[in-house]
């Protein structure tokens, strides 16, 4: 019995205008090869060679924090107490002019004890007052197209190979509709292509939407922004339970999303003499320990409430679980914001779930421990 021989695969001829052919490879070819190390620009905060979004309410200092990261990268120093990958850095601002960038970097030099002459590895670019769009919609389908400015930026990145590229801000650089999921994903895809092709870590700054500010998660526009990036950080003011600012110089930097590391970690920061500093001896490990504590206490109190017949919910009001737990005598010092993050973690992991009952016109939802049916 003859066995038919496989027909050799012959790729079709592609038009010159088409993109490169995708790379297909058998997983078995990876056998015996060393597993590539996961690379970080800032361990557990900013992964290397991809796009991270940093959101922050107006005036919180996200531009300053990002510029501080760029100077730390160029100087081979730590950033907010966290080790960074050293190398050239590019900071593009569509909001601040040359004079403002000068003032800010001079303040950083004074606060962190370095000379401006030491920053030969940091390149600044001000697009304030210019057309700063990197990508715009085109055609009936409104597909995002890279602008000539994007191509100029990419040419510079290709020549100088910065370890970090900061883009400030999304609202000035993105010419599409921020709530259009397709356009959001396309723009992040363009930036990810820049990051992968030229081995640079891209940090994109953005303002949160009003709903993102109200929820405390810092999301901007469509959820596609959050879903499309591998990491998202949120810089916010430290607030009391009633929303009042506790300390005008205090900030919290939170990990809201991380595909490659733990979420929920936060760093307590303080603005002092033109720069942010991590309070105490805070490190990513300390932040992770605090996050683990919040996760543990949340599940403990949820089980206690359930056992006692007290219902709490995930939506808000007097029975909002983070609010109830923060006021509980066994809260162990965990705050409402920390409980909110712990609630999201518990729902994602299955250690908490949402149950709904009642007629369709008056449905009531509440939280129960994941192990309880």
Short mmCIF file of C-alpha atoms in Angstrom, two decimals:
data_model
loop_
_atom_site.label_atom_id
_atom_site.label_comp_id
_atom_site.label_asym_id
_atom_site.label_seq_id
_atom_site.Cartn_x
_atom_site.Cartn_y
_atom_site.Cartn_z
CA UNK A 1 0.00 0.00 0.00
CA UNK A 2 1.52 3.27 -1.07
CA UNK A 3 1.41 6.23 1.29
CA UNK A 4 0.78 9.63 -0.29
CA UNK A 5 3.68 11.97 0.19
CA UNK A 6 2.96 15.39 1.70
CA UNK A 7 2.75 18.20 -0.79
CA UNK A 8 5.48 20.79 -0.16
CA UNK A 9 4.12 24.09 1.05
CA UNK A 10 4.80 26.88 -1.42
CA UNK A 11 3.90 30.34 -0.12
CA UNK A 12 1.85 32.46 -2.46
CA UNK A 13 3.44 35.47 -4.03
CA UNK A 14 2.68 38.57 -1.98
CA UNK A 15 2.14 42.03 -3.29
CA UNK A 16 4.93 44.46 -2.47
CA UNK A 17 2.54 46.52 -0.37
CA UNK A 18 1.73 43.65 2.02
CA UNK A 19 3.42 43.27 5.38
CA UNK A 20 6.02 40.64 6.24
CA UNK A 21 4.94 37.00 6.30
CA UNK A 22 4.13 35.67 9.78
CA UNK A 23 6.66 33.30 11.33
CA UNK A 24 5.30 29.79 11.89
CA UNK A 25 7.39 27.29 13.86
CA UNK A 26 6.83 23.93 15.48
CA UNK A 27 6.81 24.06 19.28
CA UNK A 28 9.01 20.95 19.31
CA UNK A 29 11.86 22.99 17.86
CA UNK A 30 12.10 24.75 21.22
CA UNK A 31 13.17 21.51 22.90
CA UNK A 32 16.65 21.74 24.34
CA UNK A 33 16.87 25.49 23.92
CA UNK A 34 17.47 27.72 26.92
CA UNK A 35 14.26 29.40 28.10
CA UNK A 36 14.64 33.16 27.58
CA UNK A 37 14.78 35.15 30.79
CA UNK A 38 11.88 37.49 31.46
CA UNK A 39 13.30 40.99 31.06
CA UNK A 40 12.13 44.00 33.05
CA UNK A 41 12.95 47.67 32.76
CA UNK A 42 11.78 48.02 36.37
CA UNK A 43 11.29 44.69 38.13
CA UNK A 44 7.59 43.76 38.54
CA UNK A 45 6.53 47.25 37.40
CA UNK A 46 7.61 47.89 33.81
CA UNK A 47 8.37 44.92 31.52
CA UNK A 48 11.05 45.38 28.87
CA UNK A 49 10.43 45.63 25.13
CA UNK A 50 6.69 46.27 25.34
CA UNK A 51 4.22 49.04 26.21
CA UNK A 52 3.29 50.12 29.74
CA UNK A 53 0.65 52.78 30.44
CA UNK A 54 1.07 55.16 33.37
CA UNK A 55 -2.16 56.96 34.23
CA UNK A 56 -2.58 59.73 36.76
CA UNK A 57 -5.09 62.44 37.59
CA UNK A 58 -4.17 65.92 36.41
CA UNK A 59 -1.51 67.48 38.61
CA UNK A 60 -0.47 64.29 40.40
CA UNK A 61 2.98 64.39 38.81
CA UNK A 62 2.98 61.52 36.32
CA UNK A 63 5.11 63.52 33.88
CA UNK A 64 7.62 64.23 36.64
CA UNK A 65 7.66 60.58 37.75
CA UNK A 66 8.24 59.47 34.15
CA UNK A 67 11.00 62.04 33.63
CA UNK A 68 12.54 60.84 36.87
CA UNK A 69 12.53 57.29 35.45
CA UNK A 70 14.16 58.52 32.25
CA UNK A 71 16.96 60.25 34.19
CA UNK A 72 17.44 57.17 36.39
CA UNK A 73 17.72 55.01 33.27
CA UNK A 74 20.27 57.34 31.69
CA UNK A 75 22.32 57.55 34.90
CA UNK A 76 22.09 53.86 35.75
CA UNK A 77 20.40 54.63 39.07
CA UNK A 78 17.37 53.25 40.90
CA UNK A 79 13.91 54.76 40.46
CA UNK A 80 11.71 55.18 43.53
CA UNK A 81 13.84 52.62 45.28
CA UNK A 82 13.54 50.08 42.44
CA UNK A 83 16.42 48.94 40.24
CA UNK A 84 16.23 49.93 36.58
CA UNK A 85 17.82 48.79 33.34
CA UNK A 86 20.44 51.39 32.48
CA UNK A 87 20.91 52.80 29.01
CA UNK A 88 19.95 55.69 26.75
CA UNK A 89 16.50 57.19 27.33
CA UNK A 90 14.17 59.27 25.18
CA UNK A 91 11.51 61.53 26.71
CA UNK A 92 8.98 63.03 24.28
CA UNK A 93 6.60 65.62 25.72
CA UNK A 94 3.67 67.10 23.87
CA UNK A 95 2.68 69.14 26.93
CA UNK A 96 5.84 70.84 28.22
CA UNK A 97 8.04 73.22 26.25
CA UNK A 98 11.84 73.30 26.35
CA UNK A 99 11.95 75.77 29.26
CA UNK A 100 9.63 73.66 31.41
CA UNK A 101 11.62 70.52 30.67
CA UNK A 102 14.75 72.44 31.64
CA UNK A 103 13.20 73.49 34.94
CA UNK A 104 12.03 69.98 35.74
CA UNK A 105 15.27 68.23 34.97
CA UNK A 106 17.19 70.90 36.90
CA UNK A 107 14.96 70.27 39.92
CA UNK A 108 15.63 66.55 39.63
CA UNK A 109 19.37 67.20 39.44
CA UNK A 110 19.21 69.24 42.64
CA UNK A 111 16.99 66.75 44.48
CA UNK A 112 18.93 63.66 43.43
CA UNK A 113 22.42 65.16 43.45
CA UNK A 114 23.61 64.93 39.87
CA UNK A 115 24.75 67.45 37.27
CA UNK A 116 22.93 68.17 34.04
CA UNK A 117 26.22 67.45 32.30
CA UNK A 118 25.84 63.85 33.47
CA UNK A 119 22.73 63.38 31.33
CA UNK A 120 24.41 62.76 27.99
CA UNK A 121 22.38 59.52 27.68
CA UNK A 122 19.02 61.33 28.07
CA UNK A 123 17.42 62.92 25.02
CA UNK A 124 14.49 65.31 25.42
CA UNK A 125 12.01 66.29 22.72
CA UNK A 126 9.30 68.92 23.12
CA UNK A 127 6.34 68.86 20.75
CA UNK A 128 4.35 71.44 22.74
CA UNK A 129 2.49 73.70 20.34
CA UNK A 130 3.21 71.44 17.36
CA UNK A 131 1.17 68.75 15.64
CA UNK A 132 2.19 65.88 17.90
CA UNK A 133 -0.01 63.13 16.46
CA UNK A 134 1.77 59.82 15.97
CA UNK A 135 -1.20 57.95 14.52
CA UNK A 136 -4.43 59.09 12.85
CA UNK A 137 -7.53 57.30 11.47
CA UNK A 138 -7.69 56.93 7.72
CA UNK A 139 -10.26 55.74 5.19
CA UNK A 140 -13.82 54.54 5.56
CA UNK A 141 -12.78 51.93 8.10
CA UNK A 142 -10.95 54.53 10.20
CA UNK A 143 -7.88 52.31 10.42
CA UNK A 144 -5.06 53.94 12.37
CA UNK A 145 -2.14 55.05 10.20
CA UNK A 146 1.31 56.01 11.43
CA UNK A 147 2.07 59.65 10.69
CA UNK A 148 5.33 61.05 9.29
CA UNK A 149 6.14 62.11 12.86
CA UNK A 150 5.84 58.50 14.03
CA UNK A 151 8.24 57.49 11.27
CA UNK A 152 10.72 60.18 12.34
CA UNK A 153 10.52 59.02 15.95
CA UNK A 154 11.03 55.42 14.87
CA UNK A 155 14.03 56.40 12.75
CA UNK A 156 15.61 58.11 15.77
CA UNK A 157 14.88 55.11 18.00
CA UNK A 158 16.34 52.75 15.39
CA UNK A 159 19.57 54.77 15.26
CA UNK A 160 20.06 55.47 18.98
CA UNK A 161 18.48 52.33 20.53
CA UNK A 162 17.14 53.84 23.78
CA UNK A 163 16.42 51.40 26.60
CA UNK A 164 13.39 53.54 27.49
CA UNK A 165 11.04 55.67 25.39
CA UNK A 166 8.56 57.88 27.27
CA UNK A 167 5.56 59.34 25.41
CA UNK A 168 3.69 62.17 27.17
CA UNK A 169 0.68 62.08 26.68
CA UNK A 170 -1.85 59.84 24.96
CA UNK A 171 -4.37 62.65 24.43
CA UNK A 172 -1.84 64.64 22.37
CA UNK A 173 -0.23 61.77 20.47
CA UNK A 174 -3.26 59.66 19.51
CA UNK A 175 -5.47 61.08 16.76
CA UNK A 176 -8.27 58.55 17.01
CA UNK A 177 -11.28 58.12 19.26
CA UNK A 178 -10.18 57.07 22.75
CA UNK A 179 -13.35 55.04 23.30
CA UNK A 180 -13.01 53.19 19.98
CA UNK A 181 -11.73 49.75 20.95
CA UNK A 182 -10.32 48.94 17.53
CA UNK A 183 -8.40 52.19 17.22
CA UNK A 184 -7.05 51.89 20.75
CA UNK A 185 -5.75 48.39 20.09
CA UNK A 186 -4.22 49.43 16.76
CA UNK A 187 -2.31 52.31 18.34
CA UNK A 188 -0.95 50.15 21.14
CA UNK A 189 -0.03 47.59 18.48
CA UNK A 190 1.96 50.23 16.60
CA UNK A 191 3.82 51.19 19.77
CA UNK A 192 4.42 47.53 20.64
CA UNK A 193 5.90 47.03 17.18
CA UNK A 194 8.26 49.93 17.88
CA UNK A 195 9.22 48.39 21.22
CA UNK A 196 9.84 44.89 19.87
CA UNK A 197 11.62 45.89 16.69
CA UNK A 198 14.03 48.28 18.40
CA UNK A 199 14.20 46.66 21.86
CA UNK A 200 12.96 49.68 23.78
CA UNK A 201 10.55 49.81 26.71
CA UNK A 202 7.72 52.23 25.90
CA UNK A 203 6.02 54.14 28.74
CA UNK A 204 2.84 55.87 27.55
CA UNK A 205 1.35 58.50 29.87
CA UNK A 206 -2.41 59.05 29.96
CA UNK A 207 -5.14 60.82 31.89
CA UNK A 208 -7.79 58.57 33.46
CA UNK A 209 -11.42 59.00 32.46
CA UNK A 210 -13.91 60.45 34.93
CA UNK A 211 -15.32 56.97 35.53
CA UNK A 212 -11.80 55.62 36.02
CA UNK A 213 -11.15 58.29 38.63
CA UNK A 214 -14.47 57.59 40.36
CA UNK A 215 -13.80 53.85 40.50
CA UNK A 216 -10.26 54.43 41.66
CA UNK A 217 -8.76 52.21 38.96
CA UNK A 218 -7.38 54.98 36.73
CA UNK A 219 -8.66 53.51 33.46
CA UNK A 220 -8.62 55.79 30.44
CA UNK A 221 -11.47 55.76 27.92
CA UNK A 222 -12.15 52.33 26.45
CA UNK A 223 -11.14 49.23 28.40
CA UNK A 224 -9.19 48.30 25.27
CA UNK A 225 -6.33 50.51 26.51
CA UNK A 226 -6.02 48.43 29.65
CA UNK A 227 -6.57 45.15 27.80
CA UNK A 228 -4.02 45.89 25.08
CA UNK A 229 -0.99 46.65 27.26
CA UNK A 230 1.01 44.17 29.31
CA UNK A 231 1.32 46.49 32.31
CA UNK A 232 -0.54 49.51 33.66
CA UNK A 233 0.43 51.74 36.57
CA UNK A 234 -1.69 54.35 38.34
CA UNK A 235 -0.27 57.34 40.20
CA UNK A 236 -2.80 58.88 42.58
CA UNK A 237 -3.01 61.09 45.61
CA UNK A 238 -3.43 59.43 48.98
CA UNK A 239 -7.00 60.01 50.13
CA UNK A 240 -9.09 59.37 53.21
CA UNK A 241 -12.18 57.16 53.04
CA UNK A 242 -14.33 60.23 52.33
CA UNK A 243 -12.15 61.18 49.35
CA UNK A 244 -10.35 64.07 51.05
CA UNK A 245 -6.65 64.44 50.24
CA UNK A 246 -4.68 63.33 53.29
CA UNK A 247 -1.37 64.95 52.39
CA UNK A 248 -0.79 67.17 49.32
CA UNK A 249 2.75 65.81 48.92
CA UNK A 250 1.87 62.12 49.29
CA UNK A 251 1.25 59.82 46.32
CA UNK A 252 0.67 56.13 45.73
CA UNK A 253 1.96 54.28 42.66
CA UNK A 254 -0.14 51.17 42.07
CA UNK A 255 0.23 48.21 39.73
CA UNK A 256 -3.25 47.95 38.21
CA UNK A 257 -2.34 45.33 35.61
CA UNK A 258 0.64 43.07 35.03
CA UNK A 259 0.63 40.14 32.62
CA UNK A 260 4.04 39.01 33.83
CA UNK A 261 3.99 39.76 37.55
CA UNK A 262 1.74 40.29 40.57
CA UNK A 263 -0.93 42.98 40.56
CA UNK A 264 -2.02 45.14 43.46
CA UNK A 265 1.47 46.11 44.61
CA UNK A 266 1.83 49.76 45.54
CA UNK A 267 4.59 52.17 46.50
CA UNK A 268 4.06 55.06 48.91
CA UNK A 269 5.75 58.16 47.50
CA UNK A 270 6.43 61.66 48.76
CA UNK A 271 7.14 64.76 46.68
CA UNK A 272 10.11 66.67 48.06
CA UNK A 273 12.21 69.44 46.48
CA UNK A 274 11.26 68.67 42.90
CA UNK A 275 11.29 64.86 42.93
CA UNK A 276 9.42 61.83 44.23
CA UNK A 277 10.95 59.56 46.84
CA UNK A 278 9.77 56.19 48.10
CA UNK A 279 8.83 56.55 51.76
CA UNK A 280 10.73 54.47 54.30
CA UNK A 281 12.60 51.50 52.88
CA UNK A 282 9.73 50.53 50.63
CA UNK A 283 10.60 48.02 47.92
CA UNK A 284 8.53 45.96 45.54
CA UNK A 285 8.81 43.06 48.00
CA UNK A 286 7.39 45.21 50.81
CA UNK A 287 4.53 46.25 48.55
CA UNK A 288 3.82 42.64 47.61
CA UNK A 289 3.75 41.67 51.28
CA UNK A 290 1.17 44.40 51.95
CA UNK A 291 -0.87 43.20 48.98
CA UNK A 292 -0.78 39.60 50.21
CA UNK A 293 -1.98 40.79 53.61
CA UNK A 294 -4.92 42.66 52.08
CA UNK A 295 -5.85 39.58 50.03
CA UNK A 296 -5.77 37.37 53.13
CA UNK A 297 -7.79 39.73 55.33
CA UNK A 298 -10.40 40.32 52.60
CA UNK A 299 -11.15 36.60 52.26
CA UNK A 300 -11.15 36.17 56.05
CA UNK A 301 -13.70 38.95 56.59
CA UNK A 302 -15.83 37.81 53.65
CA UNK A 303 -16.08 34.35 55.18
CA UNK A 304 -16.92 35.85 58.56
CA UNK A 305 -19.68 38.05 57.13
CA UNK A 306 -21.11 35.14 55.17
CA UNK A 307 -21.10 32.89 58.25
CA UNK A 308 -22.92 35.59 60.24
CA UNK A 309 -25.52 36.17 57.54
CA UNK A 310 -24.30 39.67 56.72
CA UNK A 311 -24.30 40.47 53.03
CA UNK A 312 -21.74 42.67 51.32
CA UNK A 313 -21.57 43.64 47.65
CA UNK A 314 -19.07 44.63 44.98
CA UNK A 315 -20.97 47.61 43.59
CA UNK A 316 -21.18 50.30 46.28
CA UNK A 317 -23.38 51.80 48.97
CA UNK A 318 -23.46 51.02 52.67
CA UNK A 319 -22.86 47.31 52.01
CA UNK A 320 -19.86 47.85 49.71
CA UNK A 321 -17.39 45.18 50.82
CA UNK A 322 -14.21 47.34 50.86
CA UNK A 323 -16.01 50.02 52.89
CA UNK A 324 -17.47 47.52 55.37
CA UNK A 325 -14.19 45.65 55.80
CA UNK A 326 -12.09 48.82 56.27
CA UNK A 327 -14.31 49.74 59.24
CA UNK A 328 -14.20 46.23 60.70
CA UNK A 329 -12.32 45.84 64.02
CA UNK A 330 -10.33 42.97 62.49
CA UNK A 331 -9.26 44.90 59.37
CA UNK A 332 -5.61 44.76 60.56
CA UNK A 333 -5.02 48.27 59.27
CA UNK A 334 -5.93 47.48 55.66
CA UNK A 335 -7.50 50.48 53.89
CA UNK A 336 -10.58 50.70 51.72
CA UNK A 337 -8.47 51.13 48.58
CA UNK A 338 -6.38 48.08 49.47
CA UNK A 339 -9.56 46.07 50.08
CA UNK A 340 -10.90 47.21 46.70
CA UNK A 341 -7.84 45.80 44.96
CA UNK A 342 -8.07 42.64 47.07
CA UNK A 343 -11.71 42.23 46.03
CA UNK A 344 -10.77 42.33 42.35
CA UNK A 345 -8.03 39.78 42.98
CA UNK A 346 -10.43 37.52 44.90
CA UNK A 347 -13.02 37.68 42.13
CA UNK A 348 -10.41 36.94 39.49
CA UNK A 349 -8.95 33.99 41.41
CA UNK A 350 -12.30 32.49 42.42
CA UNK A 351 -11.83 32.92 46.16
CA UNK A 352 -14.86 35.21 46.00
CA UNK A 353 -17.80 35.17 43.63
CA UNK A 354 -20.96 37.13 42.93
CA UNK A 355 -24.40 35.64 43.54
CA UNK A 356 -27.66 37.19 42.37
CA UNK A 357 -31.22 36.55 43.54
CA UNK A 358 -34.70 38.03 43.36
CA UNK A 359 -37.13 38.73 40.52
CA UNK A 360 -35.84 40.22 37.29
CA UNK A 361 -37.18 43.65 38.24
CA UNK A 362 -35.40 43.68 41.62
CA UNK A 363 -32.26 41.60 41.28
CA UNK A 364 -29.86 41.81 44.22
CA UNK A 365 -26.17 40.88 43.95
CA UNK A 366 -23.87 40.04 46.83
CA UNK A 367 -20.48 38.47 47.45
CA UNK A 368 -19.88 34.99 48.84
CA UNK A 369 -16.67 33.06 49.48
CA UNK A 370 -15.64 31.02 46.47
CA UNK A 371 -15.70 27.72 48.32
CA UNK A 372 -19.31 28.19 49.51
CA UNK A 373 -22.19 27.10 47.30
#
